[in-house]
JSON list of C-alpha atoms and ligand atoms in Angstrom, two decimals:
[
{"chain": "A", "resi": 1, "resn": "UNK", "atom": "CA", "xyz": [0.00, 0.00, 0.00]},
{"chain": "A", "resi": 2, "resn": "UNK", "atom": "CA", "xyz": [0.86, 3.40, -0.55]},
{"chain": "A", "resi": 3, "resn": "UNK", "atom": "CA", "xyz": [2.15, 5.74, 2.30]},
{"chain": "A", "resi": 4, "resn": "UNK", "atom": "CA", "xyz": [-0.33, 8.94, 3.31]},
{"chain": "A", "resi": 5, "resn": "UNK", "atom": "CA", "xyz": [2.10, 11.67, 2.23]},
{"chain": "A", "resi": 6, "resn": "UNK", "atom": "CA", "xyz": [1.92, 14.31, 4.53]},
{"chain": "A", "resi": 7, "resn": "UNK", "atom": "CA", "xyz": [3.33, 18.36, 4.91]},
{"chain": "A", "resi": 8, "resn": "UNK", "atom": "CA", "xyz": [3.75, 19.14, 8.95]},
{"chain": "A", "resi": 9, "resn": "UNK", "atom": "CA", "xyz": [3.54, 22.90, 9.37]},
{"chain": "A", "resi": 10, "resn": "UNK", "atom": "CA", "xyz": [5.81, 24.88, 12.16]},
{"chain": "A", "resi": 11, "resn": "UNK", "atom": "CA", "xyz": [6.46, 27.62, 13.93]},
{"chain": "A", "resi": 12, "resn": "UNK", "atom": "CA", "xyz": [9.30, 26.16, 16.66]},
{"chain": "A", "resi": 13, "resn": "UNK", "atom": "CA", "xyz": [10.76, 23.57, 18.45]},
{"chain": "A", "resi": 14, "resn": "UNK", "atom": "CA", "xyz": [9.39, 21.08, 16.43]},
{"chain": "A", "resi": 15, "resn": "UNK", "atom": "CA", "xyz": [9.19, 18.17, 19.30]},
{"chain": "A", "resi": 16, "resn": "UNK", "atom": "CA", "xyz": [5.86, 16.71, 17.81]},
{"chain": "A", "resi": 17, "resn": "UNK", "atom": "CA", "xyz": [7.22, 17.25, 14.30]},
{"chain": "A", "resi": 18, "resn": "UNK", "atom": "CA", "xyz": [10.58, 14.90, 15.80]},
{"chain": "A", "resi": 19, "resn": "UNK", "atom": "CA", "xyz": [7.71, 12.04, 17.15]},
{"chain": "A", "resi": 20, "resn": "UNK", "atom": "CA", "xyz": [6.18, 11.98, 13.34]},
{"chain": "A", "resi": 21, "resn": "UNK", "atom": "CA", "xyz": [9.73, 11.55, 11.90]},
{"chain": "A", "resi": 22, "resn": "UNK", "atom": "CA", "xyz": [10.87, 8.91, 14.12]},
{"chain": "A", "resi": 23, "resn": "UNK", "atom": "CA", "xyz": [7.16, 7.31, 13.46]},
{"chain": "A", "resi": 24, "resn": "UNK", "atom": "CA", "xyz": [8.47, 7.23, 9.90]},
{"chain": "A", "resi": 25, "resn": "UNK", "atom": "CA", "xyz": [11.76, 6.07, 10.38]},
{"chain": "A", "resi": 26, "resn": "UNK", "atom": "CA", "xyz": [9.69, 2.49, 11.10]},
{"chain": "A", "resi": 27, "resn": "UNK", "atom": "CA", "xyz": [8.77, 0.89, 7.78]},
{"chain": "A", "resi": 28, "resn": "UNK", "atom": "CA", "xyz": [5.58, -0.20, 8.53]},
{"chain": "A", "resi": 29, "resn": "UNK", "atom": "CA", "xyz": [4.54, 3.12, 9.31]},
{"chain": "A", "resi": 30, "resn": "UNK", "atom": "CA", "xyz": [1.75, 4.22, 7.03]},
{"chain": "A", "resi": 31, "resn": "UNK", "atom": "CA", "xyz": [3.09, 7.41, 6.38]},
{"chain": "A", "resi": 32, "resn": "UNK", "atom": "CA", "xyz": [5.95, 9.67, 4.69]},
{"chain": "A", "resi": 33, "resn": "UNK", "atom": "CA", "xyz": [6.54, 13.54, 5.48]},
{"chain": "A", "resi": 34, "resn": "UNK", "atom": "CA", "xyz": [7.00, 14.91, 2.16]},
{"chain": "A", "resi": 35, "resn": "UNK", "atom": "CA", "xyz": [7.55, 18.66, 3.22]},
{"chain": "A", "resi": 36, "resn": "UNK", "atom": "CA", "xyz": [8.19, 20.72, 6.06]},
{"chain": "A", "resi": 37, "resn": "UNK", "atom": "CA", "xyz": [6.69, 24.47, 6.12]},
{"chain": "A", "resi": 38, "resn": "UNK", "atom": "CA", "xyz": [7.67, 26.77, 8.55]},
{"chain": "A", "resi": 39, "resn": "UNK", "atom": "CA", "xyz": [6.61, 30.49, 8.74]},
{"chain": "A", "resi": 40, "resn": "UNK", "atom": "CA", "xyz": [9.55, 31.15, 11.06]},
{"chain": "A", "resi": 41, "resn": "UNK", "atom": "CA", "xyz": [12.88, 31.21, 9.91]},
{"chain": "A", "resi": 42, "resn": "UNK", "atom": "CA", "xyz": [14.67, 29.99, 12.64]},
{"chain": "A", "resi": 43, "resn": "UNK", "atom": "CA", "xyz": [12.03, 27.39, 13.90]},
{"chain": "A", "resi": 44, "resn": "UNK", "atom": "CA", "xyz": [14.47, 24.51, 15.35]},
{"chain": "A", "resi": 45, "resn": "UNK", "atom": "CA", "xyz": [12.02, 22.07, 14.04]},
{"chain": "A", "resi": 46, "resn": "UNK", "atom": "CA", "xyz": [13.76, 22.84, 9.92]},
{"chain": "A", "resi": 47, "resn": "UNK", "atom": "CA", "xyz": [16.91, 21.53, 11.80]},
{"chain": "A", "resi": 48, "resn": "UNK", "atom": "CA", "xyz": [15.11, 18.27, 12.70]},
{"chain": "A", "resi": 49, "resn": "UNK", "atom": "CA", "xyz": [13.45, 17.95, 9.28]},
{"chain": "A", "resi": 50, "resn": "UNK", "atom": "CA", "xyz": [16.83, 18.91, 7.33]},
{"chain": "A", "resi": 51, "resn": "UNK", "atom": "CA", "xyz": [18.37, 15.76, 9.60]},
{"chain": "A", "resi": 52, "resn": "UNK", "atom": "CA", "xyz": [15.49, 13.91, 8.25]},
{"chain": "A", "resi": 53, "resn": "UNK", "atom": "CA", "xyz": [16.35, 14.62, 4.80]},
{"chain": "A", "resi": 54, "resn": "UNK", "atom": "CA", "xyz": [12.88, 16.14, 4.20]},
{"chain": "A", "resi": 55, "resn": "UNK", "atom": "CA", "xyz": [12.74, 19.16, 2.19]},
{"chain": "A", "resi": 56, "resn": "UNK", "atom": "CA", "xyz": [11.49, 22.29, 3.71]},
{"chain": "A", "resi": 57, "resn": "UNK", "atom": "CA", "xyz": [9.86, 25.60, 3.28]},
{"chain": "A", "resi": 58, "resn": "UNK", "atom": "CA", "xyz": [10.09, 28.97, 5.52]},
{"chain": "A", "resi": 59, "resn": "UNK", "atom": "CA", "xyz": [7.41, 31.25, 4.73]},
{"chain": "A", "resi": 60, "resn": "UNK", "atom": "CA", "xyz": [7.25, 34.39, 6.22]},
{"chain": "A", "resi": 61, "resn": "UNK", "atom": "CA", "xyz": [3.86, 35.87, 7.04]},
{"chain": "A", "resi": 62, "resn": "UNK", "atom": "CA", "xyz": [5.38, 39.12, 7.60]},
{"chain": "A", "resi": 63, "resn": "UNK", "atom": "CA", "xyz": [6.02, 38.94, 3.54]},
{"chain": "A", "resi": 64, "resn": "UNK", "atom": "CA", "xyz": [2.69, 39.03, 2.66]},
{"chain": "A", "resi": 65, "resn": "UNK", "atom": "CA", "xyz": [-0.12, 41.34, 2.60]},
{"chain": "A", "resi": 66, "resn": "UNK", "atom": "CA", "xyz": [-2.60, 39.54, 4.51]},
{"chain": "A", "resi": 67, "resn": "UNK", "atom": "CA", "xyz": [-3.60, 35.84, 5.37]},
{"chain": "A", "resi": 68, "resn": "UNK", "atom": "CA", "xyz": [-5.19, 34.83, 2.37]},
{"chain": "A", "resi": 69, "resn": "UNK", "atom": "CA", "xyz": [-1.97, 35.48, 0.32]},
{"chain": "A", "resi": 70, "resn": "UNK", "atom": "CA", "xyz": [0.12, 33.91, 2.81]},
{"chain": "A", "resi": 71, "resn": "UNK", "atom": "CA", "xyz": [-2.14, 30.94, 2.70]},
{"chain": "A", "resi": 72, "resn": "UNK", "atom": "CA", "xyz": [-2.46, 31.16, -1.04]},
{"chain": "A", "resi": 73, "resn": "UNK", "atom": "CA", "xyz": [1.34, 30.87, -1.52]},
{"chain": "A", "resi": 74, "resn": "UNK", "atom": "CA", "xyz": [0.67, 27.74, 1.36]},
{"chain": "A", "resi": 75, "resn": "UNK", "atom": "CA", "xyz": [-1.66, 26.01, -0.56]},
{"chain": "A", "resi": 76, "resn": "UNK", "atom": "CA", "xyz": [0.47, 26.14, -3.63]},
{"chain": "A", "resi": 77, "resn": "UNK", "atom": "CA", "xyz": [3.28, 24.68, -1.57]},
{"chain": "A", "resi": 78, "resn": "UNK", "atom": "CA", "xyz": [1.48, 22.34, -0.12]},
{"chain": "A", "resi": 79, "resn": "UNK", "atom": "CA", "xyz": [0.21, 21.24, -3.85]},
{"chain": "A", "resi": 80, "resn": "UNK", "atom": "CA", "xyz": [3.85, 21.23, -5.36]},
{"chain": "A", "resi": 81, "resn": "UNK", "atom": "CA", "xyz": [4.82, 18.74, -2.69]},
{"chain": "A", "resi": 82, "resn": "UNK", "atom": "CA", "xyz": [2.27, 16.13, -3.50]},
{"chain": "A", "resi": 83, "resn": "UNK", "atom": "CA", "xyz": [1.24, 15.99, 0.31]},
{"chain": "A", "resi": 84, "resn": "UNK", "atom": "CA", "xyz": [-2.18, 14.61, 0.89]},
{"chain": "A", "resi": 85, "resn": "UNK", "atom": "CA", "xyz": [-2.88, 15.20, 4.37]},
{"chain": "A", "resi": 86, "resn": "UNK", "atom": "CA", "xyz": [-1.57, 18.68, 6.36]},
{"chain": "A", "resi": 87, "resn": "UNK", "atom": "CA", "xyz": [-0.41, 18.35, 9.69]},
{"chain": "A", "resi": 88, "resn": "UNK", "atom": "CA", "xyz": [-0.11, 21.40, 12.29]},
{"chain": "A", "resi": 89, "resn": "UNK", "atom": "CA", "xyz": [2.35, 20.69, 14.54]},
{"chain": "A", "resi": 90, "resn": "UNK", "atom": "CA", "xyz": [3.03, 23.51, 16.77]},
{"chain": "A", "resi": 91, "resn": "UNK", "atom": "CA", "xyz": [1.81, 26.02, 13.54]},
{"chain": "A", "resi": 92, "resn": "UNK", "atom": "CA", "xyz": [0.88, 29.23, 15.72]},
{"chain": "A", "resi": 93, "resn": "UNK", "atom": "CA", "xyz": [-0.84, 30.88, 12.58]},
{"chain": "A", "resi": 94, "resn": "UNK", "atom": "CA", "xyz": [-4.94, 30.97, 12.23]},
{"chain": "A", "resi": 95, "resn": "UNK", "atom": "CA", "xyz": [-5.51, 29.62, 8.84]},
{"chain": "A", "resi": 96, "resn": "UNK", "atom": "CA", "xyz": [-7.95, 31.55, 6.60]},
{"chain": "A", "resi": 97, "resn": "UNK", "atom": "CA", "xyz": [-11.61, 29.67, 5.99]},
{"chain": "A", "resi": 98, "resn": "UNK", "atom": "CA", "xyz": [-10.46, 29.91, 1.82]},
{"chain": "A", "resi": 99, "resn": "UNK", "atom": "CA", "xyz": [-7.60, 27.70, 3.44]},
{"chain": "A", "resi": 100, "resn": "UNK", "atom": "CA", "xyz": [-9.67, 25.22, 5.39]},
{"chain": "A", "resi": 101, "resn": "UNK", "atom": "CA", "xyz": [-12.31, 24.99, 3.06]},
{"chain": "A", "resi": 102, "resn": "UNK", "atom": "CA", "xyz": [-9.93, 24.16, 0.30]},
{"chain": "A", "resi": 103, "resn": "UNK", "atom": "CA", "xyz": [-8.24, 21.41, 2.45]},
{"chain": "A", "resi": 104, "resn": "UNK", "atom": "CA", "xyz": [-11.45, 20.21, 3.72]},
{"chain": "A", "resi": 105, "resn": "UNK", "atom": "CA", "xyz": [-10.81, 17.33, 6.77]},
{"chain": "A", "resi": 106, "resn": "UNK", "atom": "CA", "xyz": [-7.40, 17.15, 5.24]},
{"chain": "A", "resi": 107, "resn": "UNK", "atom": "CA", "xyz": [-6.03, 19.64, 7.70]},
{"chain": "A", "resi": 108, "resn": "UNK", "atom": "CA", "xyz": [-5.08, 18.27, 11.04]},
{"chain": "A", "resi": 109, "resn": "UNK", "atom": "CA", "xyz": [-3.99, 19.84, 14.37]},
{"chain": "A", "resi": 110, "resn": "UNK", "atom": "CA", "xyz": [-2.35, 18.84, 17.89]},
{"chain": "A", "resi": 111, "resn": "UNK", "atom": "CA", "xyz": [-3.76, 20.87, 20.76]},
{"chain": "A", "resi": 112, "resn": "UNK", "atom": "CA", "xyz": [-2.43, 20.92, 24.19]},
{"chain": "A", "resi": 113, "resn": "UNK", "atom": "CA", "xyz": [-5.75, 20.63, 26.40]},
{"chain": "A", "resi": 114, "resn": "UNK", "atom": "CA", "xyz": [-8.87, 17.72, 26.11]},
{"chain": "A", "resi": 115, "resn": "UNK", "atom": "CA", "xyz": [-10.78, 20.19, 23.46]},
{"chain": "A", "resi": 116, "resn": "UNK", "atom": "CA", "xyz": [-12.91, 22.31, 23.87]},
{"chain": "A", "resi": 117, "resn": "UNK", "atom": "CA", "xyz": [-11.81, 23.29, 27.02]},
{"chain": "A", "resi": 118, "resn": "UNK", "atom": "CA", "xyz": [-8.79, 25.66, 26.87]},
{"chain": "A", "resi": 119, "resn": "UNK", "atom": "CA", "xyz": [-8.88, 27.16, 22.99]},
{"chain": "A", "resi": 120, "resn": "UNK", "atom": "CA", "xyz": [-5.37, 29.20, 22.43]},
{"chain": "A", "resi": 121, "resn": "UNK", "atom": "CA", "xyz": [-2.81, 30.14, 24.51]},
{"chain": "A", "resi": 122, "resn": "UNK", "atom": "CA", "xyz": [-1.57, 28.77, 28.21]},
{"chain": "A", "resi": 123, "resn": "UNK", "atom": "CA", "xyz": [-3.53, 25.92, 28.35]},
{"chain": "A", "resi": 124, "resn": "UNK", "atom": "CA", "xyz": [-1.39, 23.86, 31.26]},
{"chain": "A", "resi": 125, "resn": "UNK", "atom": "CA", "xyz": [-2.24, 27.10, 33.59]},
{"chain": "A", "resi": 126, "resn": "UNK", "atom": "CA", "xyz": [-5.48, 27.50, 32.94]},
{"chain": "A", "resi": 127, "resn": "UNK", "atom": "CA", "xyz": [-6.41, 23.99, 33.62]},
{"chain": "A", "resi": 128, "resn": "UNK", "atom": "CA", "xyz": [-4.25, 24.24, 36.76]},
{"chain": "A", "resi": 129, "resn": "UNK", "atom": "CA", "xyz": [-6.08, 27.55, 38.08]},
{"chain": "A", "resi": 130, "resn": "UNK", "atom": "CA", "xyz": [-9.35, 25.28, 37.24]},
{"chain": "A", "resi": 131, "resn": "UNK", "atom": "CA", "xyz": [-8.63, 23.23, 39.75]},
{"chain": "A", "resi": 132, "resn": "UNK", "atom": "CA", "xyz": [-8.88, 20.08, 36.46]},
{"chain": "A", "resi": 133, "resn": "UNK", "atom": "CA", "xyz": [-7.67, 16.59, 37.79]},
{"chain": "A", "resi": 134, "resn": "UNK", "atom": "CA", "xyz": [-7.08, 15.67, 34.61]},
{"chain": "A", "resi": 135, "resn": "UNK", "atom": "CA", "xyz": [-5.52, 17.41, 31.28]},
{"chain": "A", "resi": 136, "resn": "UNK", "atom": "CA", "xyz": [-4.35, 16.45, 27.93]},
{"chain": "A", "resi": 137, "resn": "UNK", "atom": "CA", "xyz": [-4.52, 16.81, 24.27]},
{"chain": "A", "resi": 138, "resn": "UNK", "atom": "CA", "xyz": [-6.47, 16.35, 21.19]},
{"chain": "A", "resi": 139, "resn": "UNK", "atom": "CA", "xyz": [-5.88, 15.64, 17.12]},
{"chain": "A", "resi": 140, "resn": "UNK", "atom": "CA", "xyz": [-8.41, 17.52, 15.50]},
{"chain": "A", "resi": 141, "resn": "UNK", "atom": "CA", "xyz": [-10.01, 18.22, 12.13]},
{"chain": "A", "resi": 142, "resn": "UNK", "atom": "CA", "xyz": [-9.24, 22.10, 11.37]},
{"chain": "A", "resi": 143, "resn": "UNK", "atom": "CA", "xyz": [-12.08, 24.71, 10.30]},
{"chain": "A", "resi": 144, "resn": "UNK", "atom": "CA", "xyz": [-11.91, 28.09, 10.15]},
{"chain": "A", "resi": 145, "resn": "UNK", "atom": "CA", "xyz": [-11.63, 29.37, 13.92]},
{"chain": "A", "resi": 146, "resn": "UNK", "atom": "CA", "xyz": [-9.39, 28.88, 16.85]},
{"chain": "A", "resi": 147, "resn": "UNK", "atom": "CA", "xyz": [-8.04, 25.44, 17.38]},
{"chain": "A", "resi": 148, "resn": "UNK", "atom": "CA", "xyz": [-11.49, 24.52, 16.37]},
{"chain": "A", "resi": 149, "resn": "UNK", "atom": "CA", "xyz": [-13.08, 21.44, 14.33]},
{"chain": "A", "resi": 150, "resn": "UNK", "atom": "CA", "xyz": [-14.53, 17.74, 14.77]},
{"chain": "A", "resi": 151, "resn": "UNK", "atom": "CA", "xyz": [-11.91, 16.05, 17.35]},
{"chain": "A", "resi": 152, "resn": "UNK", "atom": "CA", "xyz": [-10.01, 12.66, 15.72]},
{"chain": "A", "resi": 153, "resn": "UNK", "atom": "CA", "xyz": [-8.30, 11.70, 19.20]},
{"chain": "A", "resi": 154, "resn": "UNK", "atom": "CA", "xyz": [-7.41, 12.81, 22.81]},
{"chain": "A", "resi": 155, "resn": "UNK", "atom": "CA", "xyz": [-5.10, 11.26, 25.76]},
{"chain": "A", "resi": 156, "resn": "UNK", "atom": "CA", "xyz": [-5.69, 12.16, 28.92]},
{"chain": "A", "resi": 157, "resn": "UNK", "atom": "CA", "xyz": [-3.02, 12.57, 31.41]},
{"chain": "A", "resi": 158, "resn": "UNK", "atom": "CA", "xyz": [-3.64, 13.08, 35.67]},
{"chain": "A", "resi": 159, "resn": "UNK", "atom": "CA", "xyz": [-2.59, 16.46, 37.56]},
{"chain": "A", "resi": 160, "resn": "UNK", "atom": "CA", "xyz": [-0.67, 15.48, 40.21]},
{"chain": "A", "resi": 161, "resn": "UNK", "atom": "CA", "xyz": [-0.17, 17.85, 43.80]},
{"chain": "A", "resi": 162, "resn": "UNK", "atom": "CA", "xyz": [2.12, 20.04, 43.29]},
{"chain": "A", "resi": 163, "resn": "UNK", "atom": "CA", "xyz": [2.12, 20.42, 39.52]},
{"chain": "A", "resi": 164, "resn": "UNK", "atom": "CA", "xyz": [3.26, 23.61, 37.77]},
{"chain": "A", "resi": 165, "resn": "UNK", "atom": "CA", "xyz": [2.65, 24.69, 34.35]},
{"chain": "A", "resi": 166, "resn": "UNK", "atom": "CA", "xyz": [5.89, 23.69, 33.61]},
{"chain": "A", "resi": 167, "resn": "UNK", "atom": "CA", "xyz": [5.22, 19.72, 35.20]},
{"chain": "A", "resi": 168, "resn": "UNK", "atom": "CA", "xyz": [2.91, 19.53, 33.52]},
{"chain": "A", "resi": 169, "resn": "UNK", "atom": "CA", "xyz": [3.24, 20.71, 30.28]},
{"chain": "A", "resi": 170, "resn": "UNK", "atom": "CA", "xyz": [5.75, 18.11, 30.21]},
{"chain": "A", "resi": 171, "resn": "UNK", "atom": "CA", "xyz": [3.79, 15.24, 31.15]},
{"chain": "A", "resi": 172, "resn": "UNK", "atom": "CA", "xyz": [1.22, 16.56, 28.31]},
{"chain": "A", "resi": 173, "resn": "UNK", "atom": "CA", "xyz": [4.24, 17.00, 25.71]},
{"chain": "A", "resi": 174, "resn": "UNK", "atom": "CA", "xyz": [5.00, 13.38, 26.06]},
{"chain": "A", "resi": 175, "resn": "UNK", "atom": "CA", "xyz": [1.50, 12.02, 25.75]},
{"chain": "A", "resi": 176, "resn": "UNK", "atom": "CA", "xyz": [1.06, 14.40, 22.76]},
{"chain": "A", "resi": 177, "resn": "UNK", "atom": "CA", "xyz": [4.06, 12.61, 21.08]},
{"chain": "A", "resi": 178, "resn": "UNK", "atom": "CA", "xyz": [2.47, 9.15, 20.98]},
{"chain": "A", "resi": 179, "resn": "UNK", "atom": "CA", "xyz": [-1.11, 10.63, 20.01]},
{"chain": "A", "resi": 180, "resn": "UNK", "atom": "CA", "xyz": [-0.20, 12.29, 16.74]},
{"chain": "A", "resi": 181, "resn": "UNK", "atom": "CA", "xyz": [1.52, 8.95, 15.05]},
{"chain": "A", "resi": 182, "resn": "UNK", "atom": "CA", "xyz": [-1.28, 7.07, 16.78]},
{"chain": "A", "resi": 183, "resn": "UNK", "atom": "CA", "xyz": [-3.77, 9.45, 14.41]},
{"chain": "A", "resi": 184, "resn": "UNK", "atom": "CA", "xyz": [-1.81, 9.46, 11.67]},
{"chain": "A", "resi": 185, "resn": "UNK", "atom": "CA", "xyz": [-1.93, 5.50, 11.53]},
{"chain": "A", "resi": 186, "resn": "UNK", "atom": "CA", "xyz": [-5.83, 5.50, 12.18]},
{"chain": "A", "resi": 187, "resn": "UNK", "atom": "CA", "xyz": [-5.93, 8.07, 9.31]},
{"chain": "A", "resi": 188, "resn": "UNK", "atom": "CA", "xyz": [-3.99, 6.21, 6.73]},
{"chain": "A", "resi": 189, "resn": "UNK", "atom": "CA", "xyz": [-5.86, 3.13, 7.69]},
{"chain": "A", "resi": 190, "resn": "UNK", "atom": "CA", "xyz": [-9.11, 4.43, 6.83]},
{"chain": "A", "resi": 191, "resn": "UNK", "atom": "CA", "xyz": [-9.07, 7.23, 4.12]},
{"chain": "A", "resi": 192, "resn": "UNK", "atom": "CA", "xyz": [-12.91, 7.97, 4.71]},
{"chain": "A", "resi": 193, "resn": "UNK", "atom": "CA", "xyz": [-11.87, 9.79, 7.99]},
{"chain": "A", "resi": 194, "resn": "UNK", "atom": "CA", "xyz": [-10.37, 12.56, 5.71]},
{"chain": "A", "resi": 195, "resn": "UNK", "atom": "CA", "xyz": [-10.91, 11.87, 1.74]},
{"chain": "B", "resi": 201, "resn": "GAR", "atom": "C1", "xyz": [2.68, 21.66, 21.36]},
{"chain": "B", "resi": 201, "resn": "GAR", "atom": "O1", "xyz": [2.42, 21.51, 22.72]},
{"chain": "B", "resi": 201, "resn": "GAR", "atom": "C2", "xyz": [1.39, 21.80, 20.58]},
{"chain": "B", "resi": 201, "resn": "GAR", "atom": "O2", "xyz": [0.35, 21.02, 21.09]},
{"chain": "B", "resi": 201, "resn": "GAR", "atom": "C3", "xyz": [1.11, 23.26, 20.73]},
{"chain": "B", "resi": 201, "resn": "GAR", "atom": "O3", "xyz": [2.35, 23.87, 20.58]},
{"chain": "B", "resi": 201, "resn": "GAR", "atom": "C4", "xyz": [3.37, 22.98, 21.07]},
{"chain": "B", "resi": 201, "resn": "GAR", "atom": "C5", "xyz": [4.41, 22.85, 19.96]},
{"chain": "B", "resi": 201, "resn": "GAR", "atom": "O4", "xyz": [5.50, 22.12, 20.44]},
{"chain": "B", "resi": 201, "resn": "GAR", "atom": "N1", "xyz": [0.15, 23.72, 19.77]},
{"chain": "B", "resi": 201, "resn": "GAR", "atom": "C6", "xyz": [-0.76, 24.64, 20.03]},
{"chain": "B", "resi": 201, "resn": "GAR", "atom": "O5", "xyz": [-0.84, 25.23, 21.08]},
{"chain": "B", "resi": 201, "resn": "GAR", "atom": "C7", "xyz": [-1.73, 24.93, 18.89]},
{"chain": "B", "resi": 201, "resn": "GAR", "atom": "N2", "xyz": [-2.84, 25.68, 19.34]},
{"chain": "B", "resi": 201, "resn": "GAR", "atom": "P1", "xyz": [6.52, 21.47, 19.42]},
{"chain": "B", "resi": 201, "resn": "GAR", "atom": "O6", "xyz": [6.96, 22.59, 18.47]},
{"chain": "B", "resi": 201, "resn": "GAR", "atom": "O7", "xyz": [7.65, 21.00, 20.27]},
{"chain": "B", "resi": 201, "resn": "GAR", "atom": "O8", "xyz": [5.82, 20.37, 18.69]}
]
């Protein structure tokens, strides 16, 4: 069978982008990342992909007009590279609805709280000053909006006394890394989640 190509879009570190391309280092792994975008030029995560071998894109928002020409010149990108499936990986950038409408359920993003609670920034702090017991993440389908769209998958991780953002962040980082290749697999096992 044919691998699910698929472009992971950045803006930094690039630790979830890392999980996918050690999920794809193991060849029965559905999937192949085909291109790497980033619209920050020194996002750490084009070091990991150039290690890879992967090709790679920066894209600077600040060169464009607007959004929908930045995501125009994305889209055409995106095309060129034959991906087939687009994952966000740490992509701080609201894509336009021209965007998500023309990847319809192809775009995909990784979201550090269980969706829809905590949308956007801080999310390990806010669930702290909750008073949550338990936190996570969530693979999602992307529409137009913030971090918003059907949800695919979440893990669930425990607060623990004494936790700080920071703790626990960390113990949300690592269950994020085995949730997006866990998605990506469902996905390219069963097309008519996203075709
Ligand atoms: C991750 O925690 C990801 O869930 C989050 O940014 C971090 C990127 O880390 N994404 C969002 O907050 C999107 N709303 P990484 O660059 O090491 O993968």
């Amino acid at each position: 069978m044919d691998k699910l190509k698929l472009a992971v879009l950045i803006s930094g570190r690039g630790s979830n982008l890392q999980a996918l391309i050690d999920a794809c280092g193991d060849p029965d792994f559905p999937a192949m990342i085909v291109h790497v975008v980033s619209n920050v030029a020194d996002a750490y995560g084009l070091v990991r992909a150039a290690d890879a071998n992967i090709e790679t894109t920066t894209l600077n928002h600040k060169d464009y007009k607007d959004r929908e020409s930045f995501d125009a010149a994305l889209t055409v990108i995106v095309e060129n590279s034959g991906a087939e499936l687009i994952c966000l990986a740490g992509f701080m950038r609201i894509l336009s609805a021209g965007f998500t409408e023309r990847w319809h359920r192809r775009v995909i993003n990784i979201h550090p709280s269980l969706l829809p609670d905590f949308k956007g920034l801080d999310t390990h702090a806010r669930a702290l000053a909750a008073g949550h017991v338990e936190h996570g993440c969530t693979v999602h389908h992307v529409e137009a909006g913030l971090d918003d769209g059907p949800v695919i998958l979440q893990a669930r991780v425990p607060v623990v006394a004494g936790d700080t953002p920071e703790t626990l962040a960390a113990r949300v980082l690592l269950a994020e890394h085995t949730l997006y290749p866990q998605v990506i697999k469902i996905l390219a096992n069963n097309p008519e989640l996203w075709l």
